[in-house]
XYZ file of N, CA and C in Angstrom:
372
model
N 0.758 -1.353 -0.180
C -0.091 -0.274 0.053
C 0.978 1.151 -0.005
N 1.985 1.110 0.802
C 3.417 2.400 0.605
C 2.939 2.930 -0.626
N 3.341 1.365 -1.591
C 4.162 1.900 -3.052
C 2.832 2.180 -3.310
N 1.688 1.826 -3.421
C 0.518 2.686 -4.220
C 0.319 4.143 -3.764
N 0.545 4.169 -2.445
C 0.254 6.171 -1.587
C 2.123 6.853 -2.845
N 2.543 6.051 -2.603
C 3.814 7.055 -3.142
C 3.432 7.342 -4.858
N 2.272 6.704 -5.614
C 2.659 6.672 -6.590
C 1.500 7.547 -7.056
N 0.397 7.210 -6.287
C -0.747 7.802 -6.272
C -1.206 9.089 -4.930
N -0.364 10.334 -4.804
C -0.213 10.382 -3.115
C -1.887 10.873 -3.078
N -1.940 12.207 -1.772
C -3.015 13.169 -2.072
C -4.571 12.871 -1.814
N -5.232 11.315 -1.562
C -6.094 10.735 -1.871
C -7.820 11.527 -1.342
N -8.509 11.266 -1.509
C -9.666 12.186 -1.209
C -9.650 11.778 0.832
N -9.366 10.333 0.862
C -10.067 9.599 2.524
C -8.937 8.566 2.420
N -8.253 8.243 3.499
C -6.767 7.143 3.198
C -7.771 6.856 4.730
N -8.624 5.836 5.256
C -8.509 5.681 6.851
C -9.495 4.354 6.845
N -9.755 3.789 7.756
C -9.812 1.989 8.307
C -11.717 2.316 7.578
N -11.782 0.882 7.577
C -12.840 0.771 7.140
C -13.979 -1.023 7.260
N -14.914 -0.352 7.775
C -14.956 -2.379 8.037
C -15.340 -2.469 7.067
N -15.170 -3.328 6.373
C -15.358 -4.625 5.271
C -16.744 -5.784 5.640
N -17.372 -5.369 5.720
C -18.807 -6.403 5.552
C -18.633 -7.532 5.245
N -18.149 -7.447 4.135
C -18.539 -9.179 3.147
C -17.212 -9.927 4.431
N -16.757 -9.398 4.221
C -15.610 -10.599 5.086
C -14.774 -10.177 6.140
N -15.721 -9.153 7.291
C -16.557 -8.981 8.124
C -14.179 -8.402 9.896
N -13.830 -7.892 8.161
C -12.491 -7.802 8.430
C -12.390 -5.798 8.422
N -10.716 -5.260 9.107
C -11.081 -3.752 9.604
C -10.565 -4.013 7.783
N -10.429 -2.912 7.121
C -9.471 -2.342 5.600
C -9.273 -1.552 5.853
N -8.103 -0.607 4.663
C -8.489 0.151 4.367
C -8.772 1.077 3.400
N -9.301 1.944 3.351
C -10.082 3.481 2.357
C -9.390 3.984 1.887
N -9.227 3.659 0.637
C -7.698 5.089 0.011
C -9.377 5.389 -1.229
N -9.367 6.785 -1.213
C -10.723 7.149 -2.303
C -9.985 8.523 -3.017
N -10.117 8.665 -4.185
C -9.441 9.477 -5.123
C -10.451 9.800 -5.773
N -11.717 10.812 -5.460
C -12.999 11.274 -6.363
C -14.009 10.430 -6.217
N -14.702 9.518 -7.608
C -15.667 8.302 -7.227
C -14.929 7.118 -6.938
N -13.373 7.338 -7.103
C -13.061 5.756 -7.141
C -12.724 5.564 -5.430
N -12.908 3.775 -5.415
C -12.149 3.495 -4.438
C -11.459 2.764 -4.223
N -10.625 2.354 -3.896
C -9.660 1.136 -3.490
C -9.145 0.874 -1.600
N -10.054 -0.552 -1.714
C -9.717 -1.787 -0.957
C -8.717 -1.971 -0.668
N -7.643 -1.635 1.190
C -6.231 -2.784 1.026
C -6.986 -3.403 2.143
N -6.607 -4.809 2.115
C -6.119 -5.612 3.641
C -4.081 -5.609 3.737
N -4.265 -5.771 5.206
C -2.368 -5.775 4.824
C -1.702 -5.788 4.425
N -2.326 -4.461 3.389
C -1.125 -3.960 2.310
C -1.612 -4.249 0.749
N -2.538 -5.192 0.893
C -2.766 -6.105 -0.743
C -3.771 -5.067 -1.272
N -4.183 -4.793 -2.180
C -5.188 -3.716 -2.918
C -6.300 -6.119 -3.142
N -7.858 -5.623 -2.215
C -8.667 -6.880 -2.398
C -10.584 -6.187 -3.185
N -10.268 -5.154 -3.457
C -10.818 -4.364 -3.730
C -10.732 -3.605 -4.385
N -11.606 -2.829 -5.366
C -11.459 -1.520 -5.529
C -13.174 -1.276 -6.535
N -13.415 -0.334 -7.172
C -14.039 0.520 -7.679
C -13.923 1.914 -8.253
N -13.911 1.857 -9.777
C -13.830 2.956 -10.320
C -15.018 3.718 -11.218
N -15.331 4.599 -10.085
C -16.545 5.413 -10.956
C -16.649 6.864 -11.940
N -14.807 7.218 -11.646
C -14.683 8.020 -13.119
C -12.992 7.280 -13.693
N -12.836 8.530 -14.636
C -11.773 7.833 -15.198
C -9.947 8.076 -15.302
N -10.312 8.514 -13.375
C -8.647 8.614 -12.770
C -7.718 7.271 -13.348
N -8.202 6.056 -13.099
C -7.388 5.324 -13.241
C -8.443 3.790 -14.325
N -7.055 3.457 -14.735
C -7.808 2.215 -16.030
C -6.569 1.270 -15.312
N -7.210 -0.106 -16.212
C -6.811 -0.811 -15.810
C -6.534 -1.720 -17.323
N -5.785 -3.267 -17.024
C -5.438 -3.648 -18.046
C -4.121 -4.812 -18.449
N -3.763 -4.443 -19.513
C -3.033 -6.089 -19.348
C -1.553 -6.166 -19.555
N -1.115 -4.728 -19.615
C 0.374 -4.526 -20.151
C 0.267 -3.702 -21.343
N -0.258 -3.648 -22.339
C -0.452 -3.346 -22.953
C -1.415 -2.186 -24.095
N -2.691 -2.585 -23.587
C -4.208 -1.520 -23.357
C -4.950 -1.980 -22.341
N -5.298 -0.917 -22.541
C -5.881 -0.381 -20.962
C -8.035 0.162 -20.885
N -8.611 -0.337 -20.267
C -9.478 0.297 -20.473
C -10.175 1.326 -18.843
N -11.050 2.768 -19.447
C -10.954 3.169 -17.932
C -12.721 3.548 -18.170
N -13.196 4.506 -17.196
C -14.940 4.897 -17.201
C -14.557 5.708 -18.274
N -15.631 6.050 -19.060
C -15.975 7.301 -20.416
C -15.422 5.788 -21.553
N -15.099 5.566 -21.665
C -14.312 4.762 -22.850
C -15.986 4.008 -23.617
N -16.017 3.307 -24.906
C -16.975 2.499 -25.407
C -16.637 1.190 -24.235
N -17.757 0.397 -24.302
C -17.125 -1.731 -23.582
C -16.245 -2.156 -24.760
N -17.239 -1.817 -25.778
C -15.826 -2.839 -27.271
C -14.848 -2.309 -26.590
N -14.075 -1.017 -25.898
C -13.217 -1.596 -25.845
C -12.559 -3.103 -25.090
N -13.202 -3.301 -24.572
C -13.045 -4.137 -22.583
C -12.285 -5.906 -24.190
N -12.929 -5.483 -25.505
C -12.247 -6.377 -26.230
C -10.185 -6.927 -26.029
N -10.276 -5.745 -26.020
C -8.614 -5.239 -26.160
C -7.905 -6.536 -25.536
N -8.527 -6.360 -24.345
C -7.908 -6.607 -23.304
C -8.337 -8.413 -22.659
N -9.772 -8.385 -22.860
C -9.706 -9.407 -22.830
C -10.978 -10.357 -24.074
N -10.388 -10.760 -24.816
C -11.262 -10.792 -26.178
C -12.069 -11.966 -25.971
N -12.658 -12.137 -24.957
C -13.658 -13.373 -25.492
C -14.510 -13.061 -23.904
N -14.780 -11.002 -23.752
C -15.751 -10.905 -23.153
C -17.613 -11.247 -23.716
N -17.396 -11.481 -24.125
C -18.832 -11.594 -25.222
C -19.011 -12.931 -24.660
N -19.170 -13.684 -24.455
C -19.579 -15.072 -23.949
C -20.141 -14.037 -22.341
N -19.439 -12.913 -21.410
C -19.884 -13.334 -20.178
C -20.615 -11.945 -19.755
N -21.784 -11.090 -21.576
C -22.366 -10.169 -21.092
C -23.700 -10.415 -21.008
N -24.461 -9.343 -20.559
C -26.078 -9.443 -20.281
C -26.054 -7.616 -19.740
N -27.593 -7.607 -19.661
C -27.815 -6.715 -19.303
C -29.026 -6.467 -18.175
N -28.558 -5.806 -17.963
C -29.587 -5.562 -16.365
C -31.194 -4.488 -17.589
N -31.736 -4.902 -17.791
C -32.714 -4.247 -18.910
C -33.666 -2.789 -18.227
N -34.123 -2.775 -17.208
C -35.392 -1.874 -15.935
C -33.991 -0.652 -15.795
N -32.923 -0.576 -15.987
C -32.073 0.231 -15.264
C -30.887 0.201 -17.037
N -32.069 0.181 -17.640
C -30.836 0.506 -18.920
C -29.086 0.227 -18.990
N -29.077 -0.126 -18.247
C -27.605 -1.401 -17.792
C -26.887 -2.352 -18.184
N -25.646 -2.582 -18.896
C -25.413 -3.132 -19.229
C -24.438 -3.951 -18.592
N -23.981 -5.039 -18.695
C -23.105 -5.908 -17.498
C -21.815 -6.768 -17.947
N -20.677 -6.734 -18.495
C -20.011 -7.720 -18.645
C -18.665 -8.042 -17.269
N -19.072 -9.249 -17.697
C -18.682 -9.467 -16.143
C -17.552 -10.520 -16.142
N -16.231 -10.289 -15.916
C -15.309 -11.214 -15.963
C -14.690 -12.291 -15.334
N -14.208 -13.534 -15.268
C -14.111 -14.771 -14.743
C -12.047 -14.375 -14.334
N -11.477 -13.940 -13.520
C -10.911 -14.052 -13.524
C -9.876 -15.004 -13.246
N -8.445 -15.523 -13.279
C -7.791 -17.304 -12.990
C -6.202 -15.922 -12.317
N -5.922 -17.390 -11.502
C -4.252 -17.017 -11.641
C -4.149 -18.428 -12.019
N -3.361 -18.598 -13.039
C -2.693 -20.234 -12.824
C -3.522 -20.372 -13.716
N -4.183 -21.921 -13.503
C -5.367 -22.402 -13.188
C -6.444 -22.510 -12.451
N -5.932 -21.158 -11.323
C -6.686 -21.474 -10.221
C -8.140 -20.296 -10.827
N -9.401 -20.719 -10.861
C -10.011 -19.682 -10.885
C -10.962 -18.378 -9.230
N -10.569 -17.761 -9.374
C -11.320 -17.083 -8.204
C -12.782 -16.972 -7.926
N -12.557 -16.650 -6.964
C -14.260 -16.211 -6.813
C -15.073 -15.591 -6.860
N -13.986 -14.424 -7.420
C -14.581 -13.086 -7.362
C -14.046 -12.280 -9.016
N -15.363 -12.080 -9.417
C -14.867 -11.296 -10.527
C -14.801 -9.773 -10.962
N -14.026 -10.194 -12.081
C -13.945 -8.067 -12.506
C -15.300 -7.673 -13.317
N -16.229 -6.940 -12.642
C -17.305 -6.421 -13.859
C -17.235 -4.503 -14.261
N -17.784 -4.941 -15.099
C -17.335 -3.864 -15.881
C -20.100 -3.066 -16.250
N -19.271 -2.383 -15.820
C -21.467 -1.409 -16.276
C -20.834 -0.804 -17.612
N -22.175 -0.344 -17.786
C -22.162 0.455 -18.586
C -23.446 0.704 -19.937
N -23.798 2.217 -19.919
C -24.489 2.825 -20.813
C -25.436 2.347 -21.630
N -26.682 1.298 -21.725
C -26.938 0.607 -23.025
C -27.476 1.430 -24.253
N -27.647 2.406 -23.308
C -27.671 3.632 -24.673
C -26.927 4.160 -25.943
N -25.539 4.797 -24.509
C -23.887 5.274 -25.402
C -22.759 3.997 -25.607
N -23.487 2.827 -24.455
C -21.742 2.082 -24.626
C -20.866 2.611 -23.941
N -21.139 3.188 -23.769
C -20.121 4.067 -22.186
C -20.158 3.658 -20.931
N -18.591 3.122 -20.517
C -19.034 2.227 -19.395
C -18.661 3.483 -17.986
N -19.274 2.839 -16.748
C -20.067 3.353 -15.734
C -19.268 3.226 -14.682
N -18.523 2.362 -14.749
C -17.965 1.410 -13.711
C -17.296 0.087 -13.554
N -16.317 0.130 -13.347
C -15.350 -0.926 -13.618
C -15.400 -1.670 -11.076
N -15.782 -2.800 -11.508
C -14.885 -2.449 -10.068
C -14.860 -4.786 -10.069
N -14.357 -5.085 -8.902
C -13.267 -6.377 -8.468
C -14.159 -6.073 -7.158
């Protein structure tokens, strides 16, 4: 976490936060509408709702505000995990993540406006 704060100084918030899902105290660091949660110095969760942060594979990146079709550059099989929340006019892409051969319990959620195709949230 110290390395992270060195690269991204001056957060809006940097405080203890009770993480109900795991019933542990974490560290919440936020910048504008982006929140990151750390446990024992390691990133365990995030929610990006602005374009301050991006995610990628080292070659291509996506951020809030990009068109959802950009996801294909970093996750070519994303179309298999696409659905919509029609009541709310929101599209959702769920990317299953793995570490070598182990599939992680959590996945990456990418939400976008169905009318514009613009990404509105990226969360883990």
